[in-house]
Amino acid sequence: MKRNLAVIGSTSMVGSQFCEESQKEANLIKGDLPQVDITSKDLVENFFKNEFDTVILFSAFTDVNAAERQRKNKTEPCWQVNVQGTKNVADACRRFNRKLISISTDFVFDGASGPYSETDSTGPDMDKVSWYGITKIEAEKALMATVSNYIILRIAYPYSGRDTGKDDLVLRILKLYQQGNLYPMYVDQTITPTYIPDIAPALLLLLKKNFSGIIHLASPQPVSQYEFARVLIEKAKARGPHLLSQKSVDDDLKKEGATPRPKNSTLKVDKIKSFGFTPTDWHQGIDNSVNLWLK
């Protein structure tokens, strides 16, 4: 029998693709704004009157630069959505005895000693962690302090090349490049981007295994931002008026008020591979994304 899965944030960039990829495997109960505002305990609890055994929380405040302008202000949307919203959902999971799956990020690490495993401490230098990253750290803490049956799935720089109305890493690079507006790409910032179509099968597998805990899902191979963009543009045969620019992340980190960005926030994926799931490598992910772009 199909299991009943609730999806909060079902129209988000990642959430919408999860729903599309998992609809044949599960009965989905979708929730989104304005009916399900996770900053409202009453609206969250009303949603939990539906019949499901697991809820997946995709709703989040993810604009890193906008979040930084809210730094240390817990009344602003970033904290209210990412921390208080997660706590509200976790409280409801505890009350109604439901499993909670929450999507987190590589930005919970300061980037000083990557690659990171699931057992590595978040931070630890909070001055090098963005406000967005700090709110996700606090969301993880609140969740783990509230419920015992959970999955925290950390992803990084999600992409698929699929047009959902919200640009992912691939679409943003290609569109800006063709417009001649591509921002400088860092040659010394190392990432392990997550291929979005991996998320549904990975989570469904973890549910079948009855897994509980923190787990990473990202490219098994690291890549610099610049190299990812260079290969993508070359394979997509994209045309732009300017050559792809190169830049050191240190140049921006030294600027006053700059958003802290981890230099090496790469995620280790040995744990999820031990369950028999090998995440898509960024090379293959680019090939898959370009095929969509060229259609």
PDB file of C-alpha atoms in Angstrom:
ATOM      1  CA  MET A   1       0.000   0.000   0.000  1.00  0.00           C
ATOM      2  CA  LYS A   2       1.079   3.552  -0.663  1.00  0.00           C
ATOM      3  CA  ARG A   3       1.969   5.515   2.437  1.00  0.00           C
ATOM      4  CA  ASN A   4       0.405   8.886   3.155  1.00  0.00           C
ATOM      5  CA  LEU A   5       2.993  11.664   3.038  1.00  0.00           C
ATOM      6  CA  ALA A   6       2.282  15.271   3.922  1.00  0.00           C
ATOM      7  CA  VAL A   7       4.329  17.870   2.058  1.00  0.00           C
ATOM      8  CA  ILE A   8       4.548  21.386   3.461  1.00  0.00           C
ATOM      9  CA  GLY A   9       5.969  23.750   0.869  1.00  0.00           C
ATOM     10  CA  SER A  10       4.685  21.663  -2.018  1.00  0.00           C
ATOM     11  CA  THR A  11       4.967  24.519  -4.529  1.00  0.00           C
ATOM     12  CA  SER A  12       8.545  25.432  -3.626  1.00  0.00           C
ATOM     13  CA  MET A  13      11.314  24.811  -6.152  1.00  0.00           C
ATOM     14  CA  VAL A  14      12.503  21.618  -4.452  1.00  0.00           C
ATOM     15  CA  GLY A  15       9.162  20.613  -2.944  1.00  0.00           C
ATOM     16  CA  SER A  16       7.298  20.745  -6.254  1.00  0.00           C
ATOM     17  CA  GLN A  17       9.859  18.457  -7.884  1.00  0.00           C
ATOM     18  CA  PHE A  18       9.718  16.064  -4.947  1.00  0.00           C
ATOM     19  CA  CYS A  19       5.952  15.834  -5.395  1.00  0.00           C
ATOM     20  CA  GLU A  20       6.282  15.154  -9.115  1.00  0.00           C
ATOM     21  CA  GLU A  21       8.915  12.460  -8.573  1.00  0.00           C
ATOM     22  CA  SER A  22       7.114  10.717  -5.686  1.00  0.00           C
ATOM     23  CA  GLN A  23       3.436  10.866  -6.640  1.00  0.00           C
ATOM     24  CA  LYS A  24       3.449   7.305  -8.007  1.00  0.00           C
ATOM     25  CA  GLU A  25       4.994   5.935  -4.816  1.00  0.00           C
ATOM     26  CA  ALA A  26       2.966   7.781  -2.175  1.00  0.00           C
ATOM     27  CA  ASN A  27      -0.344   9.467  -1.479  1.00  0.00           C
ATOM     28  CA  LEU A  28       0.551  13.129  -1.086  1.00  0.00           C
ATOM     29  CA  ILE A  29      -1.274  15.575   1.162  1.00  0.00           C
ATOM     30  CA  LYS A  30      -0.015  18.947   0.001  1.00  0.00           C
ATOM     31  CA  GLY A  31       0.125  22.070   2.100  1.00  0.00           C
ATOM     32  CA  ASP A  32       1.289  25.557   1.253  1.00  0.00           C
ATOM     33  CA  LEU A  33       0.623  29.228   1.824  1.00  0.00           C
ATOM     34  CA  PRO A  34      -1.790  30.701   2.732  1.00  0.00           C
ATOM     35  CA  GLN A  35      -3.574  27.638   4.157  1.00  0.00           C
ATOM     36  CA  VAL A  36      -0.427  26.305   5.808  1.00  0.00           C
ATOM     37  CA  ASP A  37       1.713  29.119   7.215  1.00  0.00           C
ATOM     38  CA  ILE A  38       4.264  27.389   9.417  1.00  0.00           C
ATOM     39  CA  THR A  39       4.750  30.539  11.504  1.00  0.00           C
ATOM     40  CA  SER A  40       1.177  30.025  12.754  1.00  0.00           C
ATOM     41  CA  LYS A  41       0.770  27.223  15.295  1.00  0.00           C
ATOM     42  CA  ASP A  42      -2.990  27.151  14.697  1.00  0.00           C
ATOM     43  CA  LEU A  43      -2.677  26.715  10.922  1.00  0.00           C
ATOM     44  CA  VAL A  44      -0.030  24.026  11.379  1.00  0.00           C
ATOM     45  CA  GLU A  45      -2.149  22.072  13.854  1.00  0.00           C
ATOM     46  CA  ASN A  46      -5.186  22.362  11.583  1.00  0.00           C
ATOM     47  CA  PHE A  47      -3.164  20.779   8.754  1.00  0.00           C
ATOM     48  CA  PHE A  48      -2.199  17.923  11.045  1.00  0.00           C
ATOM     49  CA  LYS A  49      -5.853  16.857  11.232  1.00  0.00           C
ATOM     50  CA  ASN A  50      -5.209  15.170   7.877  1.00  0.00           C
ATOM     51  CA  GLU A  51      -4.300  11.481   7.878  1.00  0.00           C
ATOM     52  CA  PHE A  52      -0.587  10.901   7.294  1.00  0.00           C
ATOM     53  CA  ASP A  53       2.285   9.258   9.123  1.00  0.00           C
ATOM     54  CA  THR A  54       5.137  11.461   7.890  1.00  0.00           C
ATOM     55  CA  VAL A  55       5.452  15.137   7.029  1.00  0.00           C
ATOM     56  CA  ILE A  56       8.192  16.591   4.848  1.00  0.00           C
ATOM     57  CA  LEU A  57       9.004  20.237   5.502  1.00  0.00           C
ATOM     58  CA  PHE A  58      10.265  22.087   2.424  1.00  0.00           C
ATOM     59  CA  SER A  59       9.076  25.555   3.446  1.00  0.00           C
ATOM     60  CA  ALA A  60      12.010  27.810   4.272  1.00  0.00           C
ATOM     61  CA  PHE A  61      13.421  31.304   3.927  1.00  0.00           C
ATOM     62  CA  THR A  62      16.353  30.693   1.544  1.00  0.00           C
ATOM     63  CA  ASP A  63      17.390  34.128   0.240  1.00  0.00           C
ATOM     64  CA  VAL A  64      20.845  34.218   1.816  1.00  0.00           C
ATOM     65  CA  ASN A  65      21.560  37.893   1.136  1.00  0.00           C
ATOM     66  CA  ALA A  66      18.131  39.063   2.301  1.00  0.00           C
ATOM     67  CA  ALA A  67      18.575  36.914   5.405  1.00  0.00           C
ATOM     68  CA  GLU A  68      21.879  38.588   6.199  1.00  0.00           C
ATOM     69  CA  ARG A  69      20.170  41.968   6.359  1.00  0.00           C
ATOM     70  CA  GLN A  70      18.019  40.487   9.134  1.00  0.00           C
ATOM     71  CA  ARG A  71      21.004  39.239  11.153  1.00  0.00           C
ATOM     72  CA  LYS A  72      20.287  38.829  14.886  1.00  0.00           C
ATOM     73  CA  ASN A  73      16.688  39.987  14.442  1.00  0.00           C
ATOM     74  CA  LYS A  74      14.423  37.163  15.526  1.00  0.00           C
ATOM     75  CA  THR A  75      11.247  39.045  14.611  1.00  0.00           C
ATOM     76  CA  GLU A  76      12.102  39.064  10.900  1.00  0.00           C
ATOM     77  CA  PRO A  77      10.883  36.418   8.402  1.00  0.00           C
ATOM     78  CA  CYS A  78      14.115  34.400   8.175  1.00  0.00           C
ATOM     79  CA  TRP A  79      14.097  33.452  11.865  1.00  0.00           C
ATOM     80  CA  GLN A  80      10.325  33.194  12.074  1.00  0.00           C
ATOM     81  CA  VAL A  81      10.078  30.809   9.117  1.00  0.00           C
ATOM     82  CA  ASN A  82      13.240  28.755   9.534  1.00  0.00           C
ATOM     83  CA  VAL A  83      13.353  28.447  13.318  1.00  0.00           C
ATOM     84  CA  GLN A  84       9.925  29.202  14.765  1.00  0.00           C
ATOM     85  CA  GLY A  85       8.200  27.579  11.794  1.00  0.00           C
ATOM     86  CA  THR A  86      10.231  24.402  12.155  1.00  0.00           C
ATOM     87  CA  LYS A  87       9.508  24.330  15.889  1.00  0.00           C
ATOM     88  CA  ASN A  88       5.773  24.686  15.236  1.00  0.00           C
ATOM     89  CA  VAL A  89       5.841  21.719  12.841  1.00  0.00           C
ATOM     90  CA  ALA A  90       7.986  19.696  15.249  1.00  0.00           C
ATOM     91  CA  ASP A  91       5.582  20.452  18.117  1.00  0.00           C
ATOM     92  CA  ALA A  92       2.682  19.219  15.996  1.00  0.00           C
ATOM     93  CA  CYS A  93       4.616  16.063  15.068  1.00  0.00           C
ATOM     94  CA  ARG A  94       5.172  15.322  18.735  1.00  0.00           C
ATOM     95  CA  ARG A  95       1.536  15.954  19.613  1.00  0.00           C
ATOM     96  CA  PHE A  96       0.134  13.871  16.736  1.00  0.00           C
ATOM     97  CA  ASN A  97       2.920  11.246  16.772  1.00  0.00           C
ATOM     98  CA  ARG A  98       4.136  11.846  13.209  1.00  0.00           C
ATOM     99  CA  LYS A  99       7.605  11.470  11.690  1.00  0.00           C
ATOM    100  CA  LEU A 100       9.238  14.737  10.561  1.00  0.00           C
ATOM    101  CA  ILE A 101      11.558  15.143   7.596  1.00  0.00           C
ATOM    102  CA  SER A 102      13.213  18.556   7.373  1.00  0.00           C
ATOM    103  CA  ILE A 103      15.427  19.897   4.599  1.00  0.00           C
ATOM    104  CA  SER A 104      18.620  21.551   5.810  1.00  0.00           C
ATOM    105  CA  THR A 105      21.760  22.888   4.153  1.00  0.00           C
ATOM    106  CA  ASP A 106      25.549  22.806   3.876  1.00  0.00           C
ATOM    107  CA  PHE A 107      25.481  26.417   5.108  1.00  0.00           C
ATOM    108  CA  VAL A 108      25.252  25.123   8.697  1.00  0.00           C
ATOM    109  CA  PHE A 109      29.068  24.751   8.459  1.00  0.00           C
ATOM    110  CA  ASP A 110      31.588  27.594   8.491  1.00  0.00           C
ATOM    111  CA  GLY A 111      33.539  26.055   5.601  1.00  0.00           C
ATOM    112  CA  ALA A 112      36.891  26.026   7.349  1.00  0.00           C
ATOM    113  CA  SER A 113      37.400  22.260   7.416  1.00  0.00           C
ATOM    114  CA  GLY A 114      35.226  20.593   4.781  1.00  0.00           C
ATOM    115  CA  PRO A 115      34.293  18.046   3.603  1.00  0.00           C
ATOM    116  CA  TYR A 116      31.830  17.442   6.415  1.00  0.00           C
ATOM    117  CA  SER A 117      30.187  14.276   7.686  1.00  0.00           C
ATOM    118  CA  GLU A 118      26.891  14.069   9.530  1.00  0.00           C
ATOM    119  CA  THR A 119      28.715  13.798  12.866  1.00  0.00           C
ATOM    120  CA  ASP A 120      30.739  16.995  12.436  1.00  0.00           C
ATOM    121  CA  SER A 121      29.723  19.923  14.623  1.00  0.00           C
ATOM    122  CA  THR A 122      27.833  22.729  12.921  1.00  0.00           C
ATOM    123  CA  GLY A 123      29.558  26.081  12.777  1.00  0.00           C
ATOM    124  CA  PRO A 124      31.710  26.201  14.791  1.00  0.00           C
ATOM    125  CA  ASP A 125      32.818  29.772  14.032  1.00  0.00           C
ATOM    126  CA  MET A 126      29.481  31.567  13.902  1.00  0.00           C
ATOM    127  CA  ASP A 127      31.101  34.765  12.626  1.00  0.00           C
ATOM    128  CA  LYS A 128      31.827  32.809   9.440  1.00  0.00           C
ATOM    129  CA  VAL A 129      28.295  31.419   9.183  1.00  0.00           C
ATOM    130  CA  SER A 130      25.583  33.425   7.442  1.00  0.00           C
ATOM    131  CA  TRP A 131      22.401  34.370   9.286  1.00  0.00           C
ATOM    132  CA  TYR A 132      20.575  31.948   6.990  1.00  0.00           C
ATOM    133  CA  GLY A 133      22.975  29.215   8.093  1.00  0.00           C
ATOM    134  CA  ILE A 134      22.542  30.139  11.750  1.00  0.00           C
ATOM    135  CA  THR A 135      18.758  29.909  11.484  1.00  0.00           C
ATOM    136  CA  LYS A 136      19.080  26.456   9.915  1.00  0.00           C
ATOM    137  CA  ILE A 137      21.412  25.383  12.740  1.00  0.00           C
ATOM    138  CA  GLU A 138      18.845  26.567  15.272  1.00  0.00           C
ATOM    139  CA  ALA A 139      16.076  24.837  13.315  1.00  0.00           C
ATOM    140  CA  GLU A 140      17.991  21.552  13.480  1.00  0.00           C
ATOM    141  CA  LYS A 141      18.488  21.971  17.230  1.00  0.00           C
ATOM    142  CA  ALA A 142      14.829  22.785  17.833  1.00  0.00           C
ATOM    143  CA  LEU A 143      13.710  19.790  15.810  1.00  0.00           C
ATOM    144  CA  MET A 144      16.014  17.320  17.554  1.00  0.00           C
ATOM    145  CA  ALA A 145      15.003  18.660  20.975  1.00  0.00           C
ATOM    146  CA  THR A 146      11.324  18.159  20.176  1.00  0.00           C
ATOM    147  CA  VAL A 147      10.916  14.889  18.263  1.00  0.00           C
ATOM    148  CA  SER A 148      12.811  11.599  18.293  1.00  0.00           C
ATOM    149  CA  ASN A 149      11.592  10.213  14.958  1.00  0.00           C
ATOM    150  CA  TYR A 150      13.001  12.517  12.295  1.00  0.00           C
ATOM    151  CA  ILE A 151      15.203  12.885   9.233  1.00  0.00           C
ATOM    152  CA  ILE A 152      17.292  16.002   8.685  1.00  0.00           C
ATOM    153  CA  LEU A 153      18.335  15.908   5.039  1.00  0.00           C
ATOM    154  CA  ARG A 154      21.171  18.316   4.278  1.00  0.00           C
ATOM    155  CA  ILE A 155      21.485  19.356   0.642  1.00  0.00           C
ATOM    156  CA  ALA A 156      23.615  21.970  -1.131  1.00  0.00           C
ATOM    157  CA  TYR A 157      23.105  24.261  -4.148  1.00  0.00           C
ATOM    158  CA  PRO A 158      20.113  22.299  -5.506  1.00  0.00           C
ATOM    159  CA  TYR A 159      19.634  22.120  -9.281  1.00  0.00           C
ATOM    160  CA  SER A 160      17.902  20.129 -12.011  1.00  0.00           C
ATOM    161  CA  GLY A 161      17.499  22.478 -14.971  1.00  0.00           C
ATOM    162  CA  ARG A 162      13.728  22.098 -14.687  1.00  0.00           C
ATOM    163  CA  ASP A 163      11.769  25.328 -14.986  1.00  0.00           C
ATOM    164  CA  THR A 164       9.508  25.544 -11.946  1.00  0.00           C
ATOM    165  CA  GLY A 165       9.176  29.318 -12.117  1.00  0.00           C
ATOM    166  CA  LYS A 166      12.059  29.630  -9.655  1.00  0.00           C
ATOM    167  CA  ASP A 167      15.622  29.454 -10.923  1.00  0.00           C
ATOM    168  CA  ASP A 168      17.931  26.795  -9.522  1.00  0.00           C
ATOM    169  CA  LEU A 169      21.744  26.889  -9.725  1.00  0.00           C
ATOM    170  CA  VAL A 170      21.786  25.738 -13.364  1.00  0.00           C
ATOM    171  CA  LEU A 171      19.038  27.990 -14.685  1.00  0.00           C
ATOM    172  CA  ARG A 172      20.348  31.019 -12.822  1.00  0.00           C
ATOM    173  CA  ILE A 173      23.835  30.619 -14.295  1.00  0.00           C
ATOM    174  CA  LEU A 174      22.639  30.036 -17.854  1.00  0.00           C
ATOM    175  CA  LYS A 175      20.070  32.835 -17.883  1.00  0.00           C
ATOM    176  CA  LEU A 176      22.399  35.417 -16.367  1.00  0.00           C
ATOM    177  CA  TYR A 177      25.248  34.389 -18.657  1.00  0.00           C
ATOM    178  CA  GLN A 178      23.144  34.816 -21.770  1.00  0.00           C
ATOM    179  CA  GLN A 179      22.007  38.210 -20.492  1.00  0.00           C
ATOM    180  CA  GLY A 180      25.601  39.232 -19.877  1.00  0.00           C
ATOM    181  CA  ASN A 181      24.853  39.675 -16.178  1.00  0.00           C
ATOM    182  CA  LEU A 182      26.474  36.627 -14.636  1.00  0.00           C
ATOM    183  CA  TYR A 183      28.012  37.499 -11.286  1.00  0.00           C
ATOM    184  CA  PRO A 184      31.688  36.580 -10.747  1.00  0.00           C
ATOM    185  CA  MET A 185      32.084  32.874 -10.033  1.00  0.00           C
ATOM    186  CA  TYR A 186      34.431  31.841  -7.257  1.00  0.00           C
ATOM    187  CA  VAL A 187      37.450  29.738  -8.199  1.00  0.00           C
ATOM    188  CA  ASP A 188      38.244  28.859  -4.587  1.00  0.00           C
ATOM    189  CA  GLN A 189      34.794  28.043  -3.201  1.00  0.00           C
ATOM    190  CA  THR A 190      34.268  24.288  -3.248  1.00  0.00           C
ATOM    191  CA  ILE A 191      30.754  22.846  -3.291  1.00  0.00           C
ATOM    192  CA  THR A 192      28.937  19.534  -3.725  1.00  0.00           C
ATOM    193  CA  PRO A 193      25.689  20.526  -5.477  1.00  0.00           C
ATOM    194  CA  THR A 194      22.573  18.392  -5.051  1.00  0.00           C
ATOM    195  CA  TYR A 195      20.699  17.036  -8.067  1.00  0.00           C
ATOM    196  CA  ILE A 196      17.056  17.627  -7.090  1.00  0.00           C
ATOM    197  CA  PRO A 197      15.612  14.455  -8.714  1.00  0.00           C
ATOM    198  CA  ASP A 198      17.724  12.449  -6.226  1.00  0.00           C
ATOM    199  CA  ILE A 199      15.706  13.738  -3.280  1.00  0.00           C
ATOM    200  CA  ALA A 200      12.480  11.775  -3.785  1.00  0.00           C
ATOM    201  CA  PRO A 201      14.021   8.318  -4.271  1.00  0.00           C
ATOM    202  CA  ALA A 202      16.539   8.938  -1.483  1.00  0.00           C
ATOM    203  CA  LEU A 203      13.868   9.943   1.032  1.00  0.00           C
ATOM    204  CA  LEU A 204      11.512   7.129   0.017  1.00  0.00           C
ATOM    205  CA  LEU A 205      14.357   4.662   0.511  1.00  0.00           C
ATOM    206  CA  LEU A 206      15.205   6.097   3.927  1.00  0.00           C
ATOM    207  CA  LEU A 207      11.567   5.829   4.946  1.00  0.00           C
ATOM    208  CA  LYS A 208      11.484   2.176   3.891  1.00  0.00           C
ATOM    209  CA  LYS A 209      14.619   1.605   5.957  1.00  0.00           C
ATOM    210  CA  ASN A 210      12.950   3.385   8.887  1.00  0.00           C
ATOM    211  CA  PHE A 211      16.005   5.635   9.163  1.00  0.00           C
ATOM    212  CA  SER A 212      16.084   8.391  11.753  1.00  0.00           C
ATOM    213  CA  GLY A 213      18.822  11.009  12.079  1.00  0.00           C
ATOM    214  CA  ILE A 214      20.892  13.423  10.012  1.00  0.00           C
ATOM    215  CA  ILE A 215      21.983  12.484   6.493  1.00  0.00           C
ATOM    216  CA  HIS A 216      23.643  14.244   3.551  1.00  0.00           C
ATOM    217  CA  LEU A 217      22.620  14.163  -0.115  1.00  0.00           C
ATOM    218  CA  ALA A 218      24.979  15.821  -2.572  1.00  0.00           C
ATOM    219  CA  SER A 219      27.385  15.156  -5.416  1.00  0.00           C
ATOM    220  CA  PRO A 220      29.977  12.531  -4.404  1.00  0.00           C
ATOM    221  CA  GLN A 221      32.584  14.675  -6.184  1.00  0.00           C
ATOM    222  CA  PRO A 222      33.352  18.285  -5.205  1.00  0.00           C
ATOM    223  CA  VAL A 223      33.691  21.141  -7.676  1.00  0.00           C
ATOM    224  CA  SER A 224      34.455  24.847  -7.561  1.00  0.00           C
ATOM    225  CA  GLN A 225      31.681  27.270  -8.408  1.00  0.00           C
ATOM    226  CA  TYR A 226      33.690  28.487 -11.367  1.00  0.00           C
ATOM    227  CA  GLU A 227      34.349  25.006 -12.775  1.00  0.00           C
ATOM    228  CA  PHE A 228      30.699  24.016 -12.413  1.00  0.00           C
ATOM    229  CA  ALA A 229      29.619  27.104 -14.333  1.00  0.00           C
ATOM    230  CA  ARG A 230      32.342  26.702 -16.982  1.00  0.00           C
ATOM    231  CA  VAL A 231      31.406  23.106 -17.759  1.00  0.00           C
ATOM    232  CA  LEU A 232      27.691  23.927 -17.708  1.00  0.00           C
ATOM    233  CA  ILE A 233      28.020  26.842 -20.132  1.00  0.00           C
ATOM    234  CA  GLU A 234      30.249  24.824 -22.459  1.00  0.00           C
ATOM    235  CA  LYS A 235      27.891  21.835 -22.586  1.00  0.00           C
ATOM    236  CA  ALA A 236      24.798  24.015 -22.970  1.00  0.00           C
ATOM    237  CA  LYS A 237      26.481  25.882 -25.824  1.00  0.00           C
ATOM    238  CA  ALA A 238      25.230  29.051 -24.212  1.00  0.00           C
ATOM    239  CA  ARG A 239      26.132  32.350 -25.795  1.00  0.00           C
ATOM    240  CA  GLY A 240      26.880  35.458 -23.829  1.00  0.00           C
ATOM    241  CA  PRO A 241      28.538  38.821 -24.464  1.00  0.00           C
ATOM    242  CA  HIS A 242      31.096  38.341 -21.694  1.00  0.00           C
ATOM    243  CA  LEU A 243      33.533  35.609 -20.824  1.00  0.00           C
ATOM    244  CA  LEU A 244      32.838  33.835 -17.586  1.00  0.00           C
ATOM    245  CA  SER A 245      34.631  35.773 -14.858  1.00  0.00           C
ATOM    246  CA  GLN A 246      36.731  34.342 -12.042  1.00  0.00           C
ATOM    247  CA  LYS A 247      36.933  35.595  -8.468  1.00  0.00           C
ATOM    248  CA  SER A 248      38.245  34.630  -5.033  1.00  0.00           C
ATOM    249  CA  VAL A 249      35.637  34.261  -2.306  1.00  0.00           C
ATOM    250  CA  ASP A 250      38.108  35.984   0.050  1.00  0.00           C
ATOM    251  CA  ASP A 251      37.655  39.214  -1.901  1.00  0.00           C
ATOM    252  CA  ASP A 252      34.001  39.372  -0.864  1.00  0.00           C
ATOM    253  CA  LEU A 253      34.417  38.017   2.653  1.00  0.00           C
ATOM    254  CA  LYS A 254      36.663  40.971   3.517  1.00  0.00           C
ATOM    255  CA  LYS A 255      33.970  43.510   2.612  1.00  0.00           C
ATOM    256  CA  GLU A 256      32.035  45.116   5.438  1.00  0.00           C
ATOM    257  CA  GLY A 257      28.528  43.705   5.698  1.00  0.00           C
ATOM    258  CA  ALA A 258      29.266  40.887   3.282  1.00  0.00           C
ATOM    259  CA  THR A 259      27.247  37.697   3.574  1.00  0.00           C
ATOM    260  CA  PRO A 260      29.542  34.998   5.012  1.00  0.00           C
ATOM    261  CA  ARG A 261      29.943  32.147   2.554  1.00  0.00           C
ATOM    262  CA  PRO A 262      31.736  28.892   3.414  1.00  0.00           C
ATOM    263  CA  LYS A 263      34.847  28.321   1.291  1.00  0.00           C
ATOM    264  CA  ASN A 264      34.537  24.560   1.541  1.00  0.00           C
ATOM    265  CA  SER A 265      31.115  23.356   2.630  1.00  0.00           C
ATOM    266  CA  THR A 266      31.329  20.061   0.765  1.00  0.00           C
ATOM    267  CA  LEU A 267      29.249  17.236   2.203  1.00  0.00           C
ATOM    268  CA  LYS A 268      30.352  13.641   2.643  1.00  0.00           C
ATOM    269  CA  VAL A 269      27.802  11.126   1.371  1.00  0.00           C
ATOM    270  CA  ASP A 270      29.218   7.833   2.655  1.00  0.00           C
ATOM    271  CA  LYS A 271      26.231   7.417   4.966  1.00  0.00           C
ATOM    272  CA  ILE A 272      23.541   7.516   2.298  1.00  0.00           C
ATOM    273  CA  LYS A 273      25.673   5.322   0.027  1.00  0.00           C
ATOM    274  CA  SER A 274      25.701   2.719   2.808  1.00  0.00           C
ATOM    275  CA  PHE A 275      21.927   2.435   2.323  1.00  0.00           C
ATOM    276  CA  GLY A 276      22.477   1.560  -1.336  1.00  0.00           C
ATOM    277  CA  PHE A 277      21.813   5.029  -2.788  1.00  0.00           C
ATOM    278  CA  THR A 278      24.571   6.763  -4.739  1.00  0.00           C
ATOM    279  CA  PRO A 279      23.820  10.458  -5.368  1.00  0.00           C
ATOM    280  CA  THR A 280      24.209  11.874  -8.857  1.00  0.00           C
ATOM    281  CA  ASP A 281      27.665  13.241  -9.591  1.00  0.00           C
ATOM    282  CA  TRP A 282      27.736  16.884 -10.711  1.00  0.00           C
ATOM    283  CA  HIS A 283      29.069  15.904 -14.160  1.00  0.00           C
ATOM    284  CA  GLN A 284      26.060  13.650 -14.796  1.00  0.00           C
ATOM    285  CA  GLY A 285      23.751  16.189 -13.207  1.00  0.00           C
ATOM    286  CA  ILE A 286      24.920  18.852 -15.636  1.00  0.00           C
ATOM    287  CA  ASP A 287      24.380  16.492 -18.575  1.00  0.00           C
ATOM    288  CA  ASN A 288      20.830  15.763 -17.403  1.00  0.00           C
ATOM    289  CA  SER A 289      20.109  19.466 -16.837  1.00  0.00           C
ATOM    290  CA  VAL A 290      21.501  20.503 -20.213  1.00  0.00           C
ATOM    291  CA  ASN A 291      19.263  17.982 -21.939  1.00  0.00           C
ATOM    292  CA  LEU A 292      16.270  19.811 -20.466  1.00  0.00           C
ATOM    293  CA  TRP A 293      17.741  23.204 -21.337  1.00  0.00           C
ATOM    294  CA  LEU A 294      18.292  22.278 -24.989  1.00  0.00           C
ATOM    295  CA  LYS A 295      14.801  20.840 -25.529  1.00  0.00           C
TER     296      LYS A 295
END
